[in-house]
Amino acid sequence: MTRLAAASLAGTAIEFYDFFLYGTAAALVLGPLFFPTFSPLAGTLAAFGTFAVGFLSRPLGAVLFGHIGDRHGRRPVLVASLLLTGTATVAVGCLPTYASLGAGAPLLLLALRFLQGLGLGGEWGGAVLLTAEHAPARRRALWASFPQMGPPVGFVLANGVMLALSAALTEAEFRAWGWRVPFWAAGVLALAGLLLRASLTESPQFRELAEQGSRARVPLAEVVRGHWRLVLLTAGALAVGYAVFYAVTTWSLAYGTEELGVSRTVMLGCIMAAVVIKGACTPLVGMLADRYGRRSLCLAGCAASAVWMFPLIALLRTGQPLPMFLGFLVALLAFIMMFAVVAAYLPELYEPRVRCTGAAVGYNLGGVLGGALTPVVATVVAAGKGSPWGVAAYLTGIAVVSLVCFALLPETRPGEAVEPAAAAGAPA
């Protein structure tokens, strides 16, 4: 389990490095390089628009790779998704800008972001299921939380490299070539991830399905027919986590540097410090979920998010490092109370024959609802010289919707899986 958890964590960290790197670049540099004819605000919105495309393609990746995972095994998903995401990320670093290629540059950027999202849509289901289905029953949430540590590790790597380059280079050097270096580094990381995953074995539950000849022929059709309510509820429940995370890590970065005049280094430092602590708390939350159940922690995290959004914006508006860090930290701790748990919770809600498709589609649809539009909506709402209280209201509204969705989902007893009939019928 230690080797499996480490390989899943490392691979997920590499894929999220690729995904988060784009978000940081969109907040800092992609607007003027790929949309120079726009105003600064419009350029940022356009860059965030291409950022959103990665979320829109993630459910498609969940369907594609979920089919592979349910028909051919969880392990092939890990290799294919890592190759796709890594290749697309390296290609972003090689793109000519608008000054060299004209309108073709943002179109290519859009296409590569789509491929990034496609690969990441498959990564989560493969990594989480392979770990959760190998884990001993009463430690499932703990072991399944390790892939969920991948996103904060990937975020810190992506932003750490950006921070180092931003501090070491002049603004002209950073815009000319410095921003490309982290994208090129993704190729080396992808190769390392493939080596780590080469020796992993298939999950015992999938092997049992294959031996019994009970694999789903068309997993998506079975999910739509028998689990559509469950998919919609899980997507709605997870929307708040995505919204909070990308409000903190992407929108606030652009808002702080452009509207408040805070230096790029200070903003990245505050966000990264909060993400590091959040990542360190992930396995602790997994242990609590094994002891007390899944849904109760998710409800607590959702409620904390709803309560904290207005204080978060108030602390961000100070432009001071310590208050901003406090605001980010509490928001991300509320976030991880949900997202450390869902790696065990979602697989337990779906029967094994459609688990890779159902869990991945629900998880990534939540990304569309909460993550795709949050930086765009927040940028529009906070435009001008007014206070961005509308952003807090928007995030609080999403938290309330997610709270209702979590309340309608069934609890899964620690160490046990929901019976397929109960999982399919409970959300009705």
mmCIF file of C-alpha atoms in Angstrom, residues 124-346:
data_model
loop_
_atom_site.group_PDB
_atom_site.id
_atom_site.type_symbol
_atom_site.label_atom_id
_atom_site.label_comp_id
_atom_site.label_asym_id
_atom_site.label_seq_id
_atom_site.Cartn_x
_atom_site.Cartn_y
_atom_site.Cartn_z
ATOM 1 C CA TRP A 124 -8.424 11.173 -10.897
ATOM 2 C CA GLY A 125 -10.603 8.103 -11.428
ATOM 3 C CA GLY A 126 -7.684 5.822 -12.212
ATOM 4 C CA ALA A 127 -5.420 6.951 -9.368
ATOM 5 C CA VAL A 128 -8.091 7.073 -6.680
ATOM 6 C CA LEU A 129 -9.766 3.793 -7.613
ATOM 7 C CA LEU A 130 -6.534 1.852 -7.885
ATOM 8 C CA THR A 131 -5.605 3.012 -4.384
ATOM 9 C CA ALA A 132 -9.076 2.696 -2.814
ATOM 10 C CA GLU A 133 -9.713 -0.783 -4.241
ATOM 11 C CA HIS A 134 -6.377 -2.074 -2.940
ATOM 12 C CA ALA A 135 -6.808 -0.513 0.519
ATOM 13 C CA PRO A 136 -7.896 -2.475 3.606
ATOM 14 C CA ALA A 137 -11.542 -1.729 4.302
ATOM 15 C CA ARG A 138 -11.177 0.181 7.568
ATOM 16 C CA ARG A 139 -8.312 2.349 6.327
ATOM 17 C CA ARG A 140 -9.774 3.120 2.907
ATOM 18 C CA ALA A 141 -10.267 6.853 3.454
ATOM 19 C CA LEU A 142 -6.723 7.232 4.819
ATOM 20 C CA TRP A 143 -5.042 5.466 1.889
ATOM 21 C CA ALA A 144 -7.355 7.025 -0.700
ATOM 22 C CA SER A 145 -6.480 10.475 0.643
ATOM 23 C CA PHE A 146 -2.905 10.135 -0.649
ATOM 24 C CA PRO A 147 -3.838 10.778 -4.293
ATOM 25 C CA GLN A 148 -5.732 13.809 -2.962
ATOM 26 C CA MET A 149 -2.410 15.141 -1.667
ATOM 27 C CA GLY A 150 -1.254 15.246 -5.295
ATOM 28 C CA PRO A 151 -3.091 18.490 -6.146
ATOM 29 C CA PRO A 152 -1.448 20.568 -3.363
ATOM 30 C CA VAL A 153 1.966 19.082 -4.198
ATOM 31 C CA GLY A 154 1.417 19.886 -7.872
ATOM 32 C CA PHE A 155 0.241 23.369 -7.003
ATOM 33 C CA VAL A 156 3.271 24.096 -4.834
ATOM 34 C CA LEU A 157 5.612 22.762 -7.535
ATOM 35 C CA ALA A 158 3.969 24.836 -10.264
ATOM 36 C CA ASN A 159 3.814 28.030 -8.258
ATOM 37 C CA GLY A 160 7.227 27.474 -6.678
ATOM 38 C CA VAL A 161 8.858 27.322 -10.084
ATOM 39 C CA MET A 162 6.905 30.393 -11.217
ATOM 40 C CA LEU A 163 7.838 32.225 -8.017
ATOM 41 C CA ALA A 164 11.535 31.402 -8.404
ATOM 42 C CA LEU A 165 11.616 32.504 -12.018
ATOM 43 C CA SER A 166 9.630 35.630 -11.260
ATOM 44 C CA ALA A 167 12.103 36.587 -8.524
ATOM 45 C CA ALA A 168 15.230 35.698 -10.526
ATOM 46 C CA LEU A 169 14.325 37.271 -13.872
ATOM 47 C CA THR A 170 13.431 40.749 -14.972
ATOM 48 C CA GLU A 171 9.867 41.354 -16.125
ATOM 49 C CA ALA A 172 11.057 41.449 -19.746
ATOM 50 C CA GLU A 173 12.960 38.162 -19.410
ATOM 51 C CA PHE A 174 10.033 36.478 -17.662
ATOM 52 C CA ARG A 175 7.629 37.482 -20.441
ATOM 53 C CA ALA A 176 10.087 36.681 -23.218
ATOM 54 C CA TRP A 177 11.009 33.131 -22.195
ATOM 55 C CA GLY A 178 10.938 32.584 -18.427
ATOM 56 C CA TRP A 179 7.262 31.586 -18.278
ATOM 57 C CA ARG A 180 7.961 28.733 -20.719
ATOM 58 C CA VAL A 181 10.468 26.902 -18.500
ATOM 59 C CA PRO A 182 7.907 25.365 -16.083
ATOM 60 C CA PHE A 183 5.940 23.997 -19.045
ATOM 61 C CA TRP A 184 9.051 22.354 -20.500
ATOM 62 C CA ALA A 185 9.821 20.813 -17.097
ATOM 63 C CA ALA A 186 6.507 18.952 -17.307
ATOM 64 C CA GLY A 187 8.076 16.538 -19.804
ATOM 65 C CA VAL A 188 10.716 15.420 -17.315
ATOM 66 C CA LEU A 189 8.103 15.038 -14.581
ATOM 67 C CA ALA A 190 5.843 12.974 -16.854
ATOM 68 C CA LEU A 191 8.658 10.541 -17.615
ATOM 69 C CA ALA A 192 9.376 10.183 -13.904
ATOM 70 C CA GLY A 193 5.700 9.492 -13.236
ATOM 71 C CA LEU A 194 5.558 6.811 -15.911
ATOM 72 C CA LEU A 195 8.545 5.041 -14.339
ATOM 73 C CA LEU A 196 6.871 5.110 -10.921
ATOM 74 C CA ARG A 197 3.639 3.650 -12.291
ATOM 75 C CA ALA A 198 5.208 0.950 -14.460
ATOM 76 C CA SER A 199 5.255 -1.665 -11.684
ATOM 77 C CA LEU A 200 1.737 -1.122 -10.301
ATOM 78 C CA THR A 201 -0.657 -4.074 -10.304
ATOM 79 C CA GLU A 202 -4.319 -4.048 -11.256
ATOM 80 C CA SER A 203 -6.892 -3.661 -8.465
ATOM 81 C CA PRO A 204 -8.350 -6.878 -6.993
ATOM 82 C CA GLN A 205 -11.945 -5.753 -7.536
ATOM 83 C CA PHE A 206 -11.401 -5.228 -11.258
ATOM 84 C CA ARG A 207 -9.605 -8.570 -11.580
ATOM 85 C CA GLU A 208 -12.590 -10.231 -9.931
ATOM 86 C CA LEU A 209 -14.977 -8.523 -12.354
ATOM 87 C CA ALA A 210 -12.879 -9.651 -15.312
ATOM 88 C CA GLU A 211 -12.699 -13.249 -14.077
ATOM 89 C CA GLN A 212 -16.456 -13.375 -13.556
ATOM 90 C CA GLY A 213 -17.176 -11.803 -16.938
ATOM 91 C CA SER A 214 -19.333 -9.124 -15.282
ATOM 92 C CA ARG A 215 -17.698 -5.981 -16.656
ATOM 93 C CA ALA A 216 -20.062 -3.340 -18.033
ATOM 94 C CA ARG A 217 -20.219 -3.369 -21.829
ATOM 95 C CA VAL A 218 -21.060 0.349 -22.092
ATOM 96 C CA PRO A 219 -20.331 1.881 -18.662
ATOM 97 C CA LEU A 220 -21.636 5.353 -19.519
ATOM 98 C CA ALA A 221 -25.000 3.935 -20.601
ATOM 99 C CA GLU A 222 -25.359 2.087 -17.294
ATOM 100 C CA VAL A 223 -24.397 5.191 -15.335
ATOM 101 C CA VAL A 224 -26.925 7.355 -17.185
ATOM 102 C CA ARG A 225 -29.636 4.743 -16.843
ATOM 103 C CA GLY A 226 -29.141 3.684 -13.237
ATOM 104 C CA HIS A 227 -27.086 6.356 -11.472
ATOM 105 C CA TRP A 228 -27.901 9.706 -13.088
ATOM 106 C CA ARG A 229 -29.325 11.210 -9.887
ATOM 107 C CA LEU A 230 -26.244 10.146 -7.975
ATOM 108 C CA VAL A 231 -23.977 11.733 -10.601
ATOM 109 C CA LEU A 232 -25.860 15.040 -10.465
ATOM 110 C CA LEU A 233 -25.862 15.112 -6.668
ATOM 111 C CA THR A 234 -22.149 14.363 -6.397
ATOM 112 C CA ALA A 235 -21.378 17.025 -9.024
ATOM 113 C CA GLY A 236 -23.449 19.600 -7.173
ATOM 114 C CA ALA A 237 -21.939 18.617 -3.837
ATOM 115 C CA LEU A 238 -18.367 19.013 -5.057
ATOM 116 C CA ALA A 239 -18.948 22.322 -6.874
ATOM 117 C CA VAL A 240 -18.205 24.414 -3.776
ATOM 118 C CA GLY A 241 -14.782 22.819 -3.298
ATOM 119 C CA TYR A 242 -13.723 23.706 -6.812
ATOM 120 C CA ALA A 243 -15.152 27.216 -6.533
ATOM 121 C CA VAL A 244 -13.354 27.946 -3.260
ATOM 122 C CA PHE A 245 -10.052 26.463 -4.380
ATOM 123 C CA TYR A 246 -9.860 28.382 -7.657
ATOM 124 C CA ALA A 247 -11.140 31.583 -6.087
ATOM 125 C CA VAL A 248 -8.181 31.373 -3.702
ATOM 126 C CA THR A 249 -5.477 30.091 -6.020
ATOM 127 C CA THR A 250 -6.349 31.715 -9.356
ATOM 128 C CA TRP A 251 -8.769 34.633 -9.087
ATOM 129 C CA SER A 252 -7.254 36.110 -5.906
ATOM 130 C CA LEU A 253 -3.806 35.977 -7.503
ATOM 131 C CA ALA A 254 -4.984 38.094 -10.430
ATOM 132 C CA TYR A 255 -7.065 40.385 -8.203
ATOM 133 C CA GLY A 256 -4.272 40.939 -5.701
ATOM 134 C CA THR A 257 -1.633 41.776 -8.301
ATOM 135 C CA GLU A 258 -3.811 43.802 -10.692
ATOM 136 C CA GLU A 259 -6.370 45.551 -8.457
ATOM 137 C CA LEU A 260 -4.641 45.768 -5.075
ATOM 138 C CA GLY A 261 -1.094 46.300 -6.335
ATOM 139 C CA VAL A 262 0.357 43.497 -4.208
ATOM 140 C CA SER A 263 3.565 42.045 -5.623
ATOM 141 C CA ARG A 264 3.419 38.753 -7.456
ATOM 142 C CA THR A 265 5.931 37.248 -5.021
ATOM 143 C CA VAL A 266 3.867 38.140 -1.937
ATOM 144 C CA MET A 267 0.626 36.792 -3.413
ATOM 145 C CA LEU A 268 2.198 33.521 -4.513
ATOM 146 C CA GLY A 269 3.928 33.138 -1.148
ATOM 147 C CA CYS A 270 0.685 33.582 0.835
ATOM 148 C CA ILE A 271 -1.250 31.164 -1.342
ATOM 149 C CA MET A 272 1.507 28.546 -1.396
ATOM 150 C CA ALA A 273 1.918 28.596 2.392
ATOM 151 C CA ALA A 274 -1.817 27.972 2.842
ATOM 152 C CA VAL A 275 -1.775 25.159 0.263
ATOM 153 C CA VAL A 276 1.173 23.440 1.998
ATOM 154 C CA ILE A 277 -0.674 23.325 5.334
ATOM 155 C CA LYS A 278 -3.834 22.131 3.606
ATOM 156 C CA GLY A 279 -1.904 19.317 1.936
ATOM 157 C CA ALA A 280 -0.329 18.248 5.232
ATOM 158 C CA CYS A 281 -3.793 17.992 6.825
ATOM 159 C CA THR A 282 -5.195 15.747 4.080
ATOM 160 C CA PRO A 283 -4.309 12.320 5.604
ATOM 161 C CA LEU A 284 -5.502 13.501 9.030
ATOM 162 C CA VAL A 285 -8.934 14.212 7.563
ATOM 163 C CA GLY A 286 -8.833 10.772 5.917
ATOM 164 C CA MET A 287 -8.265 9.173 9.310
ATOM 165 C CA LEU A 288 -11.237 11.064 10.749
ATOM 166 C CA ALA A 289 -13.399 9.862 7.857
ATOM 167 C CA ASP A 290 -12.454 6.249 8.611
ATOM 168 C CA ARG A 291 -13.535 6.754 12.191
ATOM 169 C CA TYR A 292 -16.643 8.928 11.887
ATOM 170 C CA GLY A 293 -17.915 8.483 8.336
ATOM 171 C CA ARG A 294 -17.759 10.423 5.096
ATOM 172 C CA ARG A 295 -20.819 12.620 4.765
ATOM 173 C CA SER A 296 -20.584 14.245 8.199
ATOM 174 C CA LEU A 297 -17.145 15.683 7.426
ATOM 175 C CA CYS A 298 -18.275 16.814 3.974
ATOM 176 C CA LEU A 299 -21.255 18.636 5.491
ATOM 177 C CA ALA A 300 -19.003 20.338 8.048
ATOM 178 C CA GLY A 301 -16.562 21.489 5.371
ATOM 179 C CA CYS A 302 -19.386 22.778 3.206
ATOM 180 C CA ALA A 303 -20.956 24.719 6.059
ATOM 181 C CA ALA A 304 -17.573 26.212 7.000
ATOM 182 C CA SER A 305 -17.112 27.359 3.400
ATOM 183 C CA ALA A 306 -20.478 29.124 3.416
ATOM 184 C CA VAL A 307 -19.660 30.944 6.652
ATOM 185 C CA TRP A 308 -16.107 31.964 5.657
ATOM 186 C CA MET A 309 -16.546 33.553 2.216
ATOM 187 C CA PHE A 310 -17.263 37.106 3.391
ATOM 188 C CA PRO A 311 -14.383 37.080 5.933
ATOM 189 C CA LEU A 312 -12.146 35.703 3.155
ATOM 190 C CA ILE A 313 -12.862 38.672 0.889
ATOM 191 C CA ALA A 314 -12.475 41.134 3.785
ATOM 192 C CA LEU A 315 -9.033 39.732 4.624
ATOM 193 C CA LEU A 316 -7.988 39.688 0.961
ATOM 194 C CA ARG A 317 -8.919 43.371 0.563
ATOM 195 C CA THR A 318 -6.386 44.382 3.222
ATOM 196 C CA GLY A 319 -3.556 43.531 0.833
ATOM 197 C CA GLN A 320 -1.470 42.557 3.872
ATOM 198 C CA PRO A 321 0.369 39.193 3.849
ATOM 199 C CA LEU A 322 -0.727 37.828 7.238
ATOM 200 C CA PRO A 323 -4.482 38.569 6.948
ATOM 201 C CA MET A 324 -4.524 37.281 3.365
ATOM 202 C CA PHE A 325 -2.738 34.092 4.412
ATOM 203 C CA LEU A 326 -5.248 33.553 7.239
ATOM 204 C CA GLY A 327 -8.165 34.011 4.854
ATOM 205 C CA PHE A 328 -6.707 31.574 2.343
ATOM 206 C CA LEU A 329 -5.799 28.994 4.995
ATOM 207 C CA VAL A 330 -9.237 28.749 6.617
ATOM 208 C CA ALA A 331 -10.912 28.534 3.191
ATOM 209 C CA LEU A 332 -8.608 25.722 2.090
ATOM 210 C CA LEU A 333 -9.007 23.809 5.352
ATOM 211 C CA ALA A 334 -12.782 23.878 4.816
ATOM 212 C CA PHE A 335 -12.151 22.687 1.273
ATOM 213 C CA ILE A 336 -9.992 19.731 2.324
ATOM 214 C CA MET A 337 -12.578 18.547 4.857
ATOM 215 C CA MET A 338 -14.602 17.625 1.771
ATOM 216 C CA PHE A 339 -11.982 16.714 -0.813
ATOM 217 C CA ALA A 340 -9.824 14.487 1.397
ATOM 218 C CA VAL A 341 -12.935 12.394 1.999
ATOM 219 C CA VAL A 342 -14.426 12.092 -1.499
ATOM 220 C CA ALA A 343 -11.622 9.823 -2.704
ATOM 221 C CA ALA A 344 -13.152 7.084 -0.528
ATOM 222 C CA TYR A 345 -16.727 8.387 -0.524
ATOM 223 C CA LEU A 346 -17.381 8.487 -4.279
#
